[in-house]
Amino acid sequence: MSDLRILRDRQEHGRRSLDTVEGGVEARGSSAMLAQTTTVKTYPTTAGSFYAVVPCDIDGSETEGASVSFVPRSGAVAYALNLGTQIPPSGTTVVCHGVGGRWCFRYG
């Protein structure tokens, strides 16, 4: 094998590794997601647990001081680890960050 071929193979392997770091996360150009906690079966009773979250869109007029509303996307549920010390009430809006292919947020 030539040196150039070896380098191309290494670059391809590196690119594939980077592409799969996020796991099943949507490729949207950001590793953050606005979401609201929700109950799928049983809502968690401890802070350091995975919570079901529904991704949200932001709605409202983009002017200074205007109010905003969060619009949950129907049919989409993800699970995010709460790294905080308190239990968020169901329906709490949180910002989740992608860490190693998992979603995490901090409440409390």
JSON list of C-alpha atoms in Angstrom, two decimals:
[
{"chain": "A", "resi": 1, "resn": "MET", "atom": "CA", "xyz": [0.00, 0.00, 0.00]},
{"chain": "A", "resi": 2, "resn": "SER", "atom": "CA", "xyz": [1.23, 3.47, -0.78]},
{"chain": "A", "resi": 3, "resn": "ASP", "atom": "CA", "xyz": [1.69, 6.15, 1.88]},
{"chain": "A", "resi": 4, "resn": "LEU", "atom": "CA", "xyz": [-0.99, 8.32, 0.25]},
{"chain": "A", "resi": 5, "resn": "ARG", "atom": "CA", "xyz": [-3.50, 5.46, 0.37]},
{"chain": "A", "resi": 6, "resn": "ILE", "atom": "CA", "xyz": [-2.76, 4.88, 4.06]},
{"chain": "A", "resi": 7, "resn": "LEU", "atom": "CA", "xyz": [-3.28, 8.59, 4.80]},
{"chain": "A", "resi": 8, "resn": "ARG", "atom": "CA", "xyz": [-6.58, 8.64, 2.88]},
{"chain": "A", "resi": 9, "resn": "ASP", "atom": "CA", "xyz": [-7.78, 5.57, 4.80]},
{"chain": "A", "resi": 10, "resn": "ARG", "atom": "CA", "xyz": [-6.87, 7.21, 8.12]},
{"chain": "A", "resi": 11, "resn": "GLN", "atom": "CA", "xyz": [-8.67, 10.41, 7.17]},
{"chain": "A", "resi": 12, "resn": "GLU", "atom": "CA", "xyz": [-11.76, 8.47, 6.16]},
{"chain": "A", "resi": 13, "resn": "HIS", "atom": "CA", "xyz": [-11.71, 6.53, 9.42]},
{"chain": "A", "resi": 14, "resn": "GLY", "atom": "CA", "xyz": [-11.33, 9.79, 11.40]},
{"chain": "A", "resi": 15, "resn": "ARG", "atom": "CA", "xyz": [-14.22, 11.43, 9.53]},
{"chain": "A", "resi": 16, "resn": "ARG", "atom": "CA", "xyz": [-16.50, 8.46, 10.18]},
{"chain": "A", "resi": 17, "resn": "SER", "atom": "CA", "xyz": [-15.55, 8.46, 13.86]},
{"chain": "A", "resi": 18, "resn": "LEU", "atom": "CA", "xyz": [-16.43, 12.15, 14.17]},
{"chain": "A", "resi": 19, "resn": "ASP", "atom": "CA", "xyz": [-19.74, 11.64, 12.34]},
{"chain": "A", "resi": 20, "resn": "THR", "atom": "CA", "xyz": [-20.81, 8.87, 14.73]},
{"chain": "A", "resi": 21, "resn": "VAL", "atom": "CA", "xyz": [-19.81, 10.62, 17.99]},
{"chain": "A", "resi": 22, "resn": "GLU", "atom": "CA", "xyz": [-23.30, 12.11, 18.32]},
{"chain": "A", "resi": 23, "resn": "GLY", "atom": "CA", "xyz": [-24.97, 8.70, 17.94]},
{"chain": "A", "resi": 24, "resn": "GLY", "atom": "CA", "xyz": [-28.65, 8.98, 16.92]},
{"chain": "A", "resi": 25, "resn": "VAL", "atom": "CA", "xyz": [-28.83, 12.75, 17.42]},
{"chain": "A", "resi": 26, "resn": "GLU", "atom": "CA", "xyz": [-30.24, 14.77, 14.55]},
{"chain": "A", "resi": 27, "resn": "ALA", "atom": "CA", "xyz": [-27.64, 16.65, 12.55]},
{"chain": "A", "resi": 28, "resn": "ARG", "atom": "CA", "xyz": [-28.91, 20.19, 12.97]},
{"chain": "A", "resi": 29, "resn": "GLY", "atom": "CA", "xyz": [-25.64, 22.04, 13.34]},
{"chain": "A", "resi": 30, "resn": "SER", "atom": "CA", "xyz": [-26.03, 22.44, 17.09]},
{"chain": "A", "resi": 31, "resn": "SER", "atom": "CA", "xyz": [-25.46, 20.24, 20.07]},
{"chain": "A", "resi": 32, "resn": "ALA", "atom": "CA", "xyz": [-28.19, 21.96, 22.09]},
{"chain": "A", "resi": 33, "resn": "MET", "atom": "CA", "xyz": [-31.95, 21.41, 22.14]},
{"chain": "A", "resi": 34, "resn": "LEU", "atom": "CA", "xyz": [-34.77, 23.34, 23.80]},
{"chain": "A", "resi": 35, "resn": "ALA", "atom": "CA", "xyz": [-37.19, 20.87, 25.36]},
{"chain": "A", "resi": 36, "resn": "GLN", "atom": "CA", "xyz": [-39.91, 20.41, 27.97]},
{"chain": "A", "resi": 37, "resn": "THR", "atom": "CA", "xyz": [-39.96, 17.58, 30.47]},
{"chain": "A", "resi": 38, "resn": "THR", "atom": "CA", "xyz": [-42.90, 15.23, 30.11]},
{"chain": "A", "resi": 39, "resn": "THR", "atom": "CA", "xyz": [-44.29, 12.00, 31.52]},
{"chain": "A", "resi": 40, "resn": "VAL", "atom": "CA", "xyz": [-44.27, 8.91, 29.30]},
{"chain": "A", "resi": 41, "resn": "LYS", "atom": "CA", "xyz": [-45.00, 6.20, 31.89]},
{"chain": "A", "resi": 42, "resn": "THR", "atom": "CA", "xyz": [-43.80, 7.20, 35.35]},
{"chain": "A", "resi": 43, "resn": "TYR", "atom": "CA", "xyz": [-42.21, 10.57, 36.10]},
{"chain": "A", "resi": 44, "resn": "PRO", "atom": "CA", "xyz": [-38.79, 10.24, 37.83]},
{"chain": "A", "resi": 45, "resn": "THR", "atom": "CA", "xyz": [-38.65, 10.81, 41.59]},
{"chain": "A", "resi": 46, "resn": "THR", "atom": "CA", "xyz": [-34.90, 11.47, 41.84]},
{"chain": "A", "resi": 47, "resn": "ALA", "atom": "CA", "xyz": [-32.87, 14.31, 40.37]},
{"chain": "A", "resi": 48, "resn": "GLY", "atom": "CA", "xyz": [-30.06, 12.28, 38.78]},
{"chain": "A", "resi": 49, "resn": "SER", "atom": "CA", "xyz": [-32.26, 10.35, 36.36]},
{"chain": "A", "resi": 50, "resn": "PHE", "atom": "CA", "xyz": [-33.20, 10.28, 32.71]},
{"chain": "A", "resi": 51, "resn": "TYR", "atom": "CA", "xyz": [-36.29, 12.36, 31.98]},
{"chain": "A", "resi": 52, "resn": "ALA", "atom": "CA", "xyz": [-38.51, 12.13, 28.93]},
{"chain": "A", "resi": 53, "resn": "VAL", "atom": "CA", "xyz": [-38.38, 15.44, 27.08]},
{"chain": "A", "resi": 54, "resn": "VAL", "atom": "CA", "xyz": [-40.24, 16.80, 24.07]},
{"chain": "A", "resi": 55, "resn": "PRO", "atom": "CA", "xyz": [-38.19, 19.05, 21.75]},
{"chain": "A", "resi": 56, "resn": "CYS", "atom": "CA", "xyz": [-39.69, 22.55, 21.42]},
{"chain": "A", "resi": 57, "resn": "ASP", "atom": "CA", "xyz": [-39.71, 25.34, 18.90]},
{"chain": "A", "resi": 58, "resn": "ILE", "atom": "CA", "xyz": [-39.73, 29.00, 19.91]},
{"chain": "A", "resi": 59, "resn": "ASP", "atom": "CA", "xyz": [-42.64, 31.16, 18.77]},
{"chain": "A", "resi": 60, "resn": "GLY", "atom": "CA", "xyz": [-43.29, 34.89, 19.09]},
{"chain": "A", "resi": 61, "resn": "SER", "atom": "CA", "xyz": [-42.37, 38.10, 17.34]},
{"chain": "A", "resi": 62, "resn": "GLU", "atom": "CA", "xyz": [-38.67, 38.85, 17.29]},
{"chain": "A", "resi": 63, "resn": "THR", "atom": "CA", "xyz": [-38.74, 42.30, 18.84]},
{"chain": "A", "resi": 64, "resn": "GLU", "atom": "CA", "xyz": [-37.13, 43.53, 22.02]},
{"chain": "A", "resi": 65, "resn": "GLY", "atom": "CA", "xyz": [-39.30, 42.84, 25.04]},
{"chain": "A", "resi": 66, "resn": "ALA", "atom": "CA", "xyz": [-41.80, 40.67, 23.16]},
{"chain": "A", "resi": 67, "resn": "SER", "atom": "CA", "xyz": [-43.17, 37.61, 24.95]},
{"chain": "A", "resi": 68, "resn": "VAL", "atom": "CA", "xyz": [-42.25, 34.15, 23.77]},
{"chain": "A", "resi": 69, "resn": "SER", "atom": "CA", "xyz": [-43.99, 30.80, 23.79]},
{"chain": "A", "resi": 70, "resn": "PHE", "atom": "CA", "xyz": [-42.55, 27.31, 23.53]},
{"chain": "A", "resi": 71, "resn": "VAL", "atom": "CA", "xyz": [-44.27, 24.96, 21.09]},
{"chain": "A", "resi": 72, "resn": "PRO", "atom": "CA", "xyz": [-43.64, 21.23, 21.69]},
{"chain": "A", "resi": 73, "resn": "ARG", "atom": "CA", "xyz": [-43.10, 19.14, 18.54]},
{"chain": "A", "resi": 74, "resn": "SER", "atom": "CA", "xyz": [-45.74, 16.46, 18.32]},
{"chain": "A", "resi": 75, "resn": "GLY", "atom": "CA", "xyz": [-44.65, 12.83, 18.29]},
{"chain": "A", "resi": 76, "resn": "ALA", "atom": "CA", "xyz": [-41.03, 13.50, 19.23]},
{"chain": "A", "resi": 77, "resn": "VAL", "atom": "CA", "xyz": [-39.71, 12.24, 22.58]},
{"chain": "A", "resi": 78, "resn": "ALA", "atom": "CA", "xyz": [-36.08, 12.07, 23.70]},
{"chain": "A", "resi": 79, "resn": "TYR", "atom": "CA", "xyz": [-34.51, 11.15, 27.02]},
{"chain": "A", "resi": 80, "resn": "ALA", "atom": "CA", "xyz": [-32.15, 13.51, 28.82]},
{"chain": "A", "resi": 81, "resn": "LEU", "atom": "CA", "xyz": [-30.12, 13.07, 32.00]},
{"chain": "A", "resi": 82, "resn": "ASN", "atom": "CA", "xyz": [-30.69, 15.66, 34.72]},
{"chain": "A", "resi": 83, "resn": "LEU", "atom": "CA", "xyz": [-27.28, 16.61, 36.12]},
{"chain": "A", "resi": 84, "resn": "GLY", "atom": "CA", "xyz": [-28.81, 18.99, 38.66]},
{"chain": "A", "resi": 85, "resn": "THR", "atom": "CA", "xyz": [-29.83, 18.50, 42.27]},
{"chain": "A", "resi": 86, "resn": "GLN", "atom": "CA", "xyz": [-33.59, 19.09, 42.03]},
{"chain": "A", "resi": 87, "resn": "ILE", "atom": "CA", "xyz": [-36.52, 17.36, 40.35]},
{"chain": "A", "resi": 88, "resn": "PRO", "atom": "CA", "xyz": [-38.04, 19.57, 37.62]},
{"chain": "A", "resi": 89, "resn": "PRO", "atom": "CA", "xyz": [-41.85, 19.62, 37.54]},
{"chain": "A", "resi": 90, "resn": "SER", "atom": "CA", "xyz": [-43.37, 17.96, 34.49]},
{"chain": "A", "resi": 91, "resn": "GLY", "atom": "CA", "xyz": [-43.62, 20.55, 31.71]},
{"chain": "A", "resi": 92, "resn": "THR", "atom": "CA", "xyz": [-40.47, 22.44, 32.74]},
{"chain": "A", "resi": 93, "resn": "THR", "atom": "CA", "xyz": [-38.59, 24.03, 29.83]},
{"chain": "A", "resi": 94, "resn": "VAL", "atom": "CA", "xyz": [-34.91, 23.05, 29.81]},
{"chain": "A", "resi": 95, "resn": "VAL", "atom": "CA", "xyz": [-31.92, 23.43, 27.50]},
{"chain": "A", "resi": 96, "resn": "CYS", "atom": "CA", "xyz": [-30.37, 20.05, 26.76]},
{"chain": "A", "resi": 97, "resn": "HIS", "atom": "CA", "xyz": [-26.79, 19.65, 25.54]},
{"chain": "A", "resi": 98, "resn": "GLY", "atom": "CA", "xyz": [-25.41, 16.73, 23.55]},
{"chain": "A", "resi": 99, "resn": "VAL", "atom": "CA", "xyz": [-22.64, 14.93, 25.45]},
{"chain": "A", "resi": 100, "resn": "GLY", "atom": "CA", "xyz": [-21.19, 11.75, 23.98]},
{"chain": "A", "resi": 101, "resn": "GLY", "atom": "CA", "xyz": [-24.36, 10.90, 22.07]},
{"chain": "A", "resi": 102, "resn": "ARG", "atom": "CA", "xyz": [-26.67, 11.55, 25.06]},
{"chain": "A", "resi": 103, "resn": "TRP", "atom": "CA", "xyz": [-28.74, 14.58, 26.02]},
{"chain": "A", "resi": 104, "resn": "CYS", "atom": "CA", "xyz": [-28.08, 16.25, 29.40]},
{"chain": "A", "resi": 105, "resn": "PHE", "atom": "CA", "xyz": [-29.51, 19.23, 31.26]},
{"chain": "A", "resi": 106, "resn": "ARG", "atom": "CA", "xyz": [-29.03, 20.76, 34.70]},
{"chain": "A", "resi": 107, "resn": "TYR", "atom": "CA", "xyz": [-32.00, 21.65, 36.89]},
{"chain": "A", "resi": 108, "resn": "GLY", "atom": "CA", "xyz": [-31.50, 23.07, 40.36]}
]
